[in-house]
Amino acid sequence: MNTAQKQLIILARMTTFRRTLPARTMATFLVLAATAAATLPVQAQDGDPEDKALRSLVDAELAFARMGLEQGIRAAFIANFAKDGIVFEPAPVRLVETWSARPPNPNPKALKLEWQPEQAGIAKSLDMGFTTGPFKLTDTTRDAPPSHGVFFSVWQRDAAGVWKVALDMGISTPQPVDFAAMGAAPRPRYKGKADGATQQKALMSREARTLSTAGAAANAGTYADMLAPDVRLHRDGMMPLVGRAAVAKAVRDRAARIVWTPQEVRVADSGDLAVSFGKYREIARSGKSAEGFYTHLWVRDAAGRWRIAYDIGLPATR
């Protein structure tokens, strides 16, 4: 990808891979891949801390992808993940510790992983952000078509201010995904007190419950009530879905009730963006249940209420 192709159109204050093996497993801005002719207003970017922070996050993702092509998947992931960064296989593991203990592939480029961020965003405190977009995975050792999917990564700055991947989860899709067609992504609107520690406990409590999937309206105690109006649903083997009604219906078709068991919640210092992950159980009307692992990206609305902006899930077994 040349410099012009890397340019991104950033519309201020909006947000428009499974990268794990075998596939790569907030929002305050809209980020869409631009054409080669598009350019960024450099002076405005350089003068706005949020613009600069978002640009640095996108640059970190692009550098990560470039390293993957140059050095192979294992080396790139170990170098770009935080020491406590989580990846899903499909259960959550600490990537640096787990992958470092495994012997390297004699051919580190046997699998060619290509990806790019199509949407990205950061918290108001500039310490947490996300990137998401399409990936393509090709096995270079055999004549087979590539697989496609969507990655979702949460990034946090380390003590030196360097972006590191805190969590990475993704889904396979039957075909490449057009992110531009999905429109602007959810974004937080909270402008109040930054109470991260309190909100972490609140979100942990909010997730540790059994929810009914009945209805698409945001009625208290239902799954729909937890969702942002422009929520995204990522499920393995499906194209992403957009919007509360479509997402609530899709989940309702799968289960009558959902039980979440949260494992960890991380909240931005500004208290407007958070990520959680854990285990889910979907209980069908027949009583049959299915289990898996989830990631939720939460955004806080103007009234201070948390809503799920991205609901991503992988089945425990495939």
PDB file of N, CA and C in Angstrom, residues 94-154:
ATOM      1  N   ARG A  94      -3.446 -14.934  27.104  1.00  0.00           N
ATOM      2  CA  ARG A  94      -2.468 -13.854  27.035  1.00  0.00           C
ATOM      3  C   ARG A  94      -1.528 -14.166  25.875  1.00  0.00           C
ATOM      4  N   LEU A  95      -1.611 -13.371  24.823  1.00  0.00           N
ATOM      5  CA  LEU A  95      -0.923 -13.725  23.582  1.00  0.00           C
ATOM      6  C   LEU A  95       0.584 -13.804  23.746  1.00  0.00           C
ATOM      7  N   VAL A  96       1.216 -12.801  24.318  1.00  0.00           N
ATOM      8  CA  VAL A  96       2.682 -12.782  24.386  1.00  0.00           C
ATOM      9  C   VAL A  96       3.201 -14.007  25.125  1.00  0.00           C
ATOM     10  N   GLU A  97       2.611 -14.320  26.259  1.00  0.00           N
ATOM     11  CA  GLU A  97       3.044 -15.474  27.041  1.00  0.00           C
ATOM     12  C   GLU A  97       2.773 -16.779  26.301  1.00  0.00           C
ATOM     13  N   THR A  98       1.569 -16.917  25.749  1.00  0.00           N
ATOM     14  CA  THR A  98       1.162 -18.171  25.112  1.00  0.00           C
ATOM     15  C   THR A  98       1.915 -18.430  23.822  1.00  0.00           C
ATOM     16  N   TRP A  99       1.986 -17.417  22.960  1.00  0.00           N
ATOM     17  CA  TRP A  99       2.636 -17.625  21.676  1.00  0.00           C
ATOM     18  C   TRP A  99       4.156 -17.736  21.810  1.00  0.00           C
ATOM     19  N   SER A 100       4.746 -17.040  22.764  1.00  0.00           N
ATOM     20  CA  SER A 100       6.199 -17.122  22.958  1.00  0.00           C
ATOM     21  C   SER A 100       6.617 -18.513  23.401  1.00  0.00           C
ATOM     22  N   ALA A 101       5.721 -19.225  24.088  1.00  0.00           N
ATOM     23  CA  ALA A 101       6.040 -20.570  24.576  1.00  0.00           C
ATOM     24  C   ALA A 101       5.920 -21.628  23.493  1.00  0.00           C
ATOM     25  N   ARG A 102       5.314 -21.287  22.376  1.00  0.00           N
ATOM     26  CA  ARG A 102       5.146 -22.245  21.286  1.00  0.00           C
ATOM     27  C   ARG A 102       6.325 -22.176  20.328  1.00  0.00           C
ATOM     28  N   PRO A 103       6.763 -23.304  19.803  1.00  0.00           N
ATOM     29  CA  PRO A 103       7.870 -23.265  18.844  1.00  0.00           C
ATOM     30  C   PRO A 103       7.461 -22.533  17.572  1.00  0.00           C
ATOM     31  N   PRO A 104       8.353 -21.726  17.006  1.00  0.00           N
ATOM     32  CA  PRO A 104       8.005 -21.000  15.781  1.00  0.00           C
ATOM     33  C   PRO A 104       7.875 -21.925  14.584  1.00  0.00           C
ATOM     34  N   ASN A 105       7.070 -21.519  13.629  1.00  0.00           N
ATOM     35  CA  ASN A 105       6.922 -22.252  12.381  1.00  0.00           C
ATOM     36  C   ASN A 105       8.221 -22.137  11.583  1.00  0.00           C
ATOM     37  N   PRO A 106       8.762 -23.239  11.096  1.00  0.00           N
ATOM     38  CA  PRO A 106       9.975 -23.149  10.269  1.00  0.00           C
ATOM     39  C   PRO A 106       9.816 -22.214   9.077  1.00  0.00           C
ATOM     40  N   ASN A 107       8.588 -22.100   8.593  1.00  0.00           N
ATOM     41  CA  ASN A 107       8.287 -21.168   7.499  1.00  0.00           C
ATOM     42  C   ASN A 107       7.353 -20.088   8.048  1.00  0.00           C
ATOM     43  N   PRO A 108       7.894 -18.988   8.590  1.00  0.00           N
ATOM     44  CA  PRO A 108       7.055 -17.978   9.253  1.00  0.00           C
ATOM     45  C   PRO A 108       6.084 -17.264   8.326  1.00  0.00           C
ATOM     46  N   LYS A 109       6.298 -17.384   7.011  1.00  0.00           N
ATOM     47  CA  LYS A 109       5.414 -16.721   6.065  1.00  0.00           C
ATOM     48  C   LYS A 109       4.523 -17.713   5.312  1.00  0.00           C
ATOM     49  N   ALA A 110       4.363 -18.903   5.874  1.00  0.00           N
ATOM     50  CA  ALA A 110       3.499 -19.895   5.225  1.00  0.00           C
ATOM     51  C   ALA A 110       2.078 -19.370   5.107  1.00  0.00           C
ATOM     52  N   LEU A 111       1.632 -18.673   6.154  1.00  0.00           N
ATOM     53  CA  LEU A 111       0.314 -18.035   6.125  1.00  0.00           C
ATOM     54  C   LEU A 111       0.520 -16.542   5.916  1.00  0.00           C
ATOM     55  N   LYS A 112      -0.140 -16.016   4.910  1.00  0.00           N
ATOM     56  CA  LYS A 112      -0.047 -14.586   4.587  1.00  0.00           C
ATOM     57  C   LYS A 112      -1.320 -13.898   5.048  1.00  0.00           C
ATOM     58  N   LEU A 113      -1.150 -12.997   6.014  1.00  0.00           N
ATOM     59  CA  LEU A 113      -2.288 -12.297   6.589  1.00  0.00           C
ATOM     60  C   LEU A 113      -2.251 -10.841   6.166  1.00  0.00           C
ATOM     61  N   GLU A 114      -3.315 -10.406   5.489  1.00  0.00           N
ATOM     62  CA  GLU A 114      -3.402  -9.023   5.006  1.00  0.00           C
ATOM     63  C   GLU A 114      -4.629  -8.372   5.633  1.00  0.00           C
ATOM     64  N   TRP A 115      -4.425  -7.167   6.206  1.00  0.00           N
ATOM     65  CA  TRP A 115      -5.549  -6.450   6.790  1.00  0.00           C
ATOM     66  C   TRP A 115      -5.287  -4.958   6.782  1.00  0.00           C
ATOM     67  N   GLN A 116      -6.352  -4.204   7.001  1.00  0.00           N
ATOM     68  CA  GLN A 116      -6.223  -2.756   7.099  1.00  0.00           C
ATOM     69  C   GLN A 116      -7.385  -2.209   7.918  1.00  0.00           C
ATOM     70  N   PRO A 117      -7.154  -1.138   8.673  1.00  0.00           N
ATOM     71  CA  PRO A 117      -8.242  -0.544   9.449  1.00  0.00           C
ATOM     72  C   PRO A 117      -9.178   0.252   8.555  1.00  0.00           C
ATOM     73  N   GLU A 118     -10.472   0.004   8.684  1.00  0.00           N
ATOM     74  CA  GLU A 118     -11.482   0.769   7.958  1.00  0.00           C
ATOM     75  C   GLU A 118     -12.260   1.690   8.892  1.00  0.00           C
ATOM     76  N   GLN A 119     -12.316   1.336  10.170  1.00  0.00           N
ATOM     77  CA  GLN A 119     -12.932   2.185  11.190  1.00  0.00           C
ATOM     78  C   GLN A 119     -11.993   2.234  12.384  1.00  0.00           C
ATOM     79  N   ALA A 120     -11.922   3.382  13.031  1.00  0.00           N
ATOM     80  CA  ALA A 120     -11.078   3.520  14.209  1.00  0.00           C
ATOM     81  C   ALA A 120     -11.618   4.640  15.076  1.00  0.00           C
ATOM     82  N   GLY A 121     -11.308   4.609  16.337  1.00  0.00           N
ATOM     83  CA  GLY A 121     -11.745   5.667  17.222  1.00  0.00           C
ATOM     84  C   GLY A 121     -10.955   5.663  18.511  1.00  0.00           C
ATOM     85  N   ILE A 122     -11.045   6.747  19.263  1.00  0.00           N
ATOM     86  CA  ILE A 122     -10.332   6.854  20.531  1.00  0.00           C
ATOM     87  C   ILE A 122     -11.246   7.443  21.595  1.00  0.00           C
ATOM     88  N   ALA A 123     -10.911   7.166  22.846  1.00  0.00           N
ATOM     89  CA  ALA A 123     -11.602   7.764  23.969  1.00  0.00           C
ATOM     90  C   ALA A 123     -11.174   9.213  24.114  1.00  0.00           C
ATOM     91  N   LYS A 124     -11.978   9.978  24.816  1.00  0.00           N
ATOM     92  CA  LYS A 124     -11.677  11.393  25.027  1.00  0.00           C
ATOM     93  C   LYS A 124     -10.355  11.587  25.765  1.00  0.00           C
ATOM     94  N   SER A 125      -9.990  10.618  26.606  1.00  0.00           N
ATOM     95  CA  SER A 125      -8.739  10.693  27.360  1.00  0.00           C
ATOM     96  C   SER A 125      -7.528  10.278  26.536  1.00  0.00           C
ATOM     97  N   LEU A 126      -7.742   9.786  25.320  1.00  0.00           N
ATOM     98  CA  LEU A 126      -6.676   9.443  24.367  1.00  0.00           C
ATOM     99  C   LEU A 126      -5.824   8.262  24.819  1.00  0.00           C
ATOM    100  N   ASP A 127      -6.290   7.486  25.784  1.00  0.00           N
ATOM    101  CA  ASP A 127      -5.513   6.359  26.298  1.00  0.00           C
ATOM    102  C   ASP A 127      -6.016   5.007  25.810  1.00  0.00           C
ATOM    103  N   MET A 128      -7.182   4.982  25.176  1.00  0.00           N
ATOM    104  CA  MET A 128      -7.776   3.749  24.680  1.00  0.00           C
ATOM    105  C   MET A 128      -8.404   4.019  23.322  1.00  0.00           C
ATOM    106  N   GLY A 129      -8.321   3.052  22.434  1.00  0.00           N
ATOM    107  CA  GLY A 129      -8.916   3.197  21.116  1.00  0.00           C
ATOM    108  C   GLY A 129      -9.236   1.844  20.518  1.00  0.00           C
ATOM    109  N   PHE A 130      -9.878   1.863  19.358  1.00  0.00           N
ATOM    110  CA  PHE A 130     -10.167   0.614  18.661  1.00  0.00           C
ATOM    111  C   PHE A 130      -9.899   0.767  17.183  1.00  0.00           C
ATOM    112  N   THR A 131      -9.643  -0.361  16.543  1.00  0.00           N
ATOM    113  CA  THR A 131      -9.547  -0.435  15.087  1.00  0.00           C
ATOM    114  C   THR A 131     -10.306  -1.672  14.626  1.00  0.00           C
ATOM    115  N   THR A 132     -10.898  -1.590  13.458  1.00  0.00           N
ATOM    116  CA  THR A 132     -11.599  -2.734  12.901  1.00  0.00           C
ATOM    117  C   THR A 132     -11.601  -2.627  11.390  1.00  0.00           C
ATOM    118  N   GLY A 133     -11.710  -3.754  10.727  1.00  0.00           N
ATOM    119  CA  GLY A 133     -11.678  -3.767   9.273  1.00  0.00           C
ATOM    120  C   GLY A 133     -11.609  -5.188   8.740  1.00  0.00           C
ATOM    121  N   PRO A 134     -11.433  -5.330   7.429  1.00  0.00           N
ATOM    122  CA  PRO A 134     -11.411  -6.656   6.816  1.00  0.00           C
ATOM    123  C   PRO A 134     -10.022  -7.284   6.844  1.00  0.00           C
ATOM    124  N   PHE A 135      -9.993  -8.603   6.776  1.00  0.00           N
ATOM    125  CA  PHE A 135      -8.727  -9.304   6.607  1.00  0.00           C
ATOM    126  C   PHE A 135      -8.867 -10.355   5.505  1.00  0.00           C
ATOM    127  N   LYS A 136      -7.718 -10.769   4.984  1.00  0.00           N
ATOM    128  CA  LYS A 136      -7.647 -11.890   4.036  1.00  0.00           C
ATOM    129  C   LYS A 136      -6.480 -12.774   4.449  1.00  0.00           C
ATOM    130  N   LEU A 137      -6.745 -14.061   4.605  1.00  0.00           N
ATOM    131  CA  LEU A 137      -5.731 -15.028   5.020  1.00  0.00           C
ATOM    132  C   LEU A 137      -5.500 -16.028   3.899  1.00  0.00           C
ATOM    133  N   THR A 138      -4.237 -16.144   3.473  1.00  0.00           N
ATOM    134  CA  THR A 138      -3.875 -17.039   2.370  1.00  0.00           C
ATOM    135  C   THR A 138      -2.823 -18.031   2.829  1.00  0.00           C
ATOM    136  N   ASP A 139      -3.061 -19.318   2.562  1.00  0.00           N
ATOM    137  CA  ASP A 139      -2.060 -20.351   2.814  1.00  0.00           C
ATOM    138  C   ASP A 139      -1.178 -20.445   1.572  1.00  0.00           C
ATOM    139  N   THR A 140       0.052 -19.949   1.682  1.00  0.00           N
ATOM    140  CA  THR A 140       0.938 -19.879   0.516  1.00  0.00           C
ATOM    141  C   THR A 140       1.515 -21.232   0.136  1.00  0.00           C
ATOM    142  N   THR A 141       1.297 -22.258   0.978  1.00  0.00           N
ATOM    143  CA  THR A 141       1.889 -23.570   0.712  1.00  0.00           C
ATOM    144  C   THR A 141       0.979 -24.465  -0.129  1.00  0.00           C
ATOM    145  N   ARG A 142      -0.232 -23.990  -0.406  1.00  0.00           N
ATOM    146  CA  ARG A 142      -1.120 -24.824  -1.219  1.00  0.00           C
ATOM    147  C   ARG A 142      -2.026 -23.949  -2.075  1.00  0.00           C
ATOM    148  N   ASP A 143      -2.587 -24.578  -3.078  1.00  0.00           N
ATOM    149  CA  ASP A 143      -3.447 -23.871  -4.017  1.00  0.00           C
ATOM    150  C   ASP A 143      -4.880 -23.912  -3.501  1.00  0.00           C
ATOM    151  N   ALA A 144      -5.240 -22.884  -2.753  1.00  0.00           N
ATOM    152  CA  ALA A 144      -6.575 -22.826  -2.161  1.00  0.00           C
ATOM    153  C   ALA A 144      -6.993 -21.364  -2.082  1.00  0.00           C
ATOM    154  N   PRO A 145      -8.285 -21.099  -2.182  1.00  0.00           N
ATOM    155  CA  PRO A 145      -8.741 -19.706  -2.102  1.00  0.00           C
ATOM    156  C   PRO A 145      -8.516 -19.145  -0.702  1.00  0.00           C
ATOM    157  N   PRO A 146      -8.324 -17.841  -0.583  1.00  0.00           N
ATOM    158  CA  PRO A 146      -8.124 -17.232   0.735  1.00  0.00           C
ATOM    159  C   PRO A 146      -9.416 -17.223   1.540  1.00  0.00           C
ATOM    160  N   SER A 147      -9.278 -17.088   2.844  1.00  0.00           N
ATOM    161  CA  SER A 147     -10.443 -16.902   3.711  1.00  0.00           C
ATOM    162  C   SER A 147     -10.554 -15.433   4.066  1.00  0.00           C
ATOM    163  N   HIS A 148     -11.782 -15.013   4.349  1.00  0.00           N
ATOM    164  CA  HIS A 148     -12.043 -13.604   4.648  1.00  0.00           C
ATOM    165  C   HIS A 148     -12.670 -13.473   6.037  1.00  0.00           C
ATOM    166  N   GLY A 149     -12.542 -12.291   6.606  1.00  0.00           N
ATOM    167  CA  GLY A 149     -13.139 -12.046   7.903  1.00  0.00           C
ATOM    168  C   GLY A 149     -13.017 -10.598   8.316  1.00  0.00           C
ATOM    169  N   VAL A 150     -13.371 -10.338   9.556  1.00  0.00           N
ATOM    170  CA  VAL A 150     -13.339  -8.992  10.124  1.00  0.00           C
ATOM    171  C   VAL A 150     -12.617  -9.060  11.464  1.00  0.00           C
ATOM    172  N   PHE A 151     -11.668  -8.176  11.678  1.00  0.00           N
ATOM    173  CA  PHE A 151     -10.984  -8.109  12.960  1.00  0.00           C
ATOM    174  C   PHE A 151     -11.528  -6.952  13.789  1.00  0.00           C
ATOM    175  N   PHE A 152     -11.354  -7.085  15.083  1.00  0.00           N
ATOM    176  CA  PHE A 152     -11.685  -6.000  16.000  1.00  0.00           C
ATOM    177  C   PHE A 152     -10.621  -5.971  17.084  1.00  0.00           C
ATOM    178  N   SER A 153      -9.915  -4.864  17.199  1.00  0.00           N
ATOM    179  CA  SER A 153      -8.830  -4.721  18.164  1.00  0.00           C
ATOM    180  C   SER A 153      -9.052  -3.518  19.056  1.00  0.00           C
ATOM    181  N   VAL A 154      -8.772  -3.697  20.329  1.00  0.00           N
ATOM    182  CA  VAL A 154      -8.758  -2.594  21.280  1.00  0.00           C
ATOM    183  C   VAL A 154      -7.303  -2.325  21.641  1.00  0.00           C
TER     184      VAL A 154
END
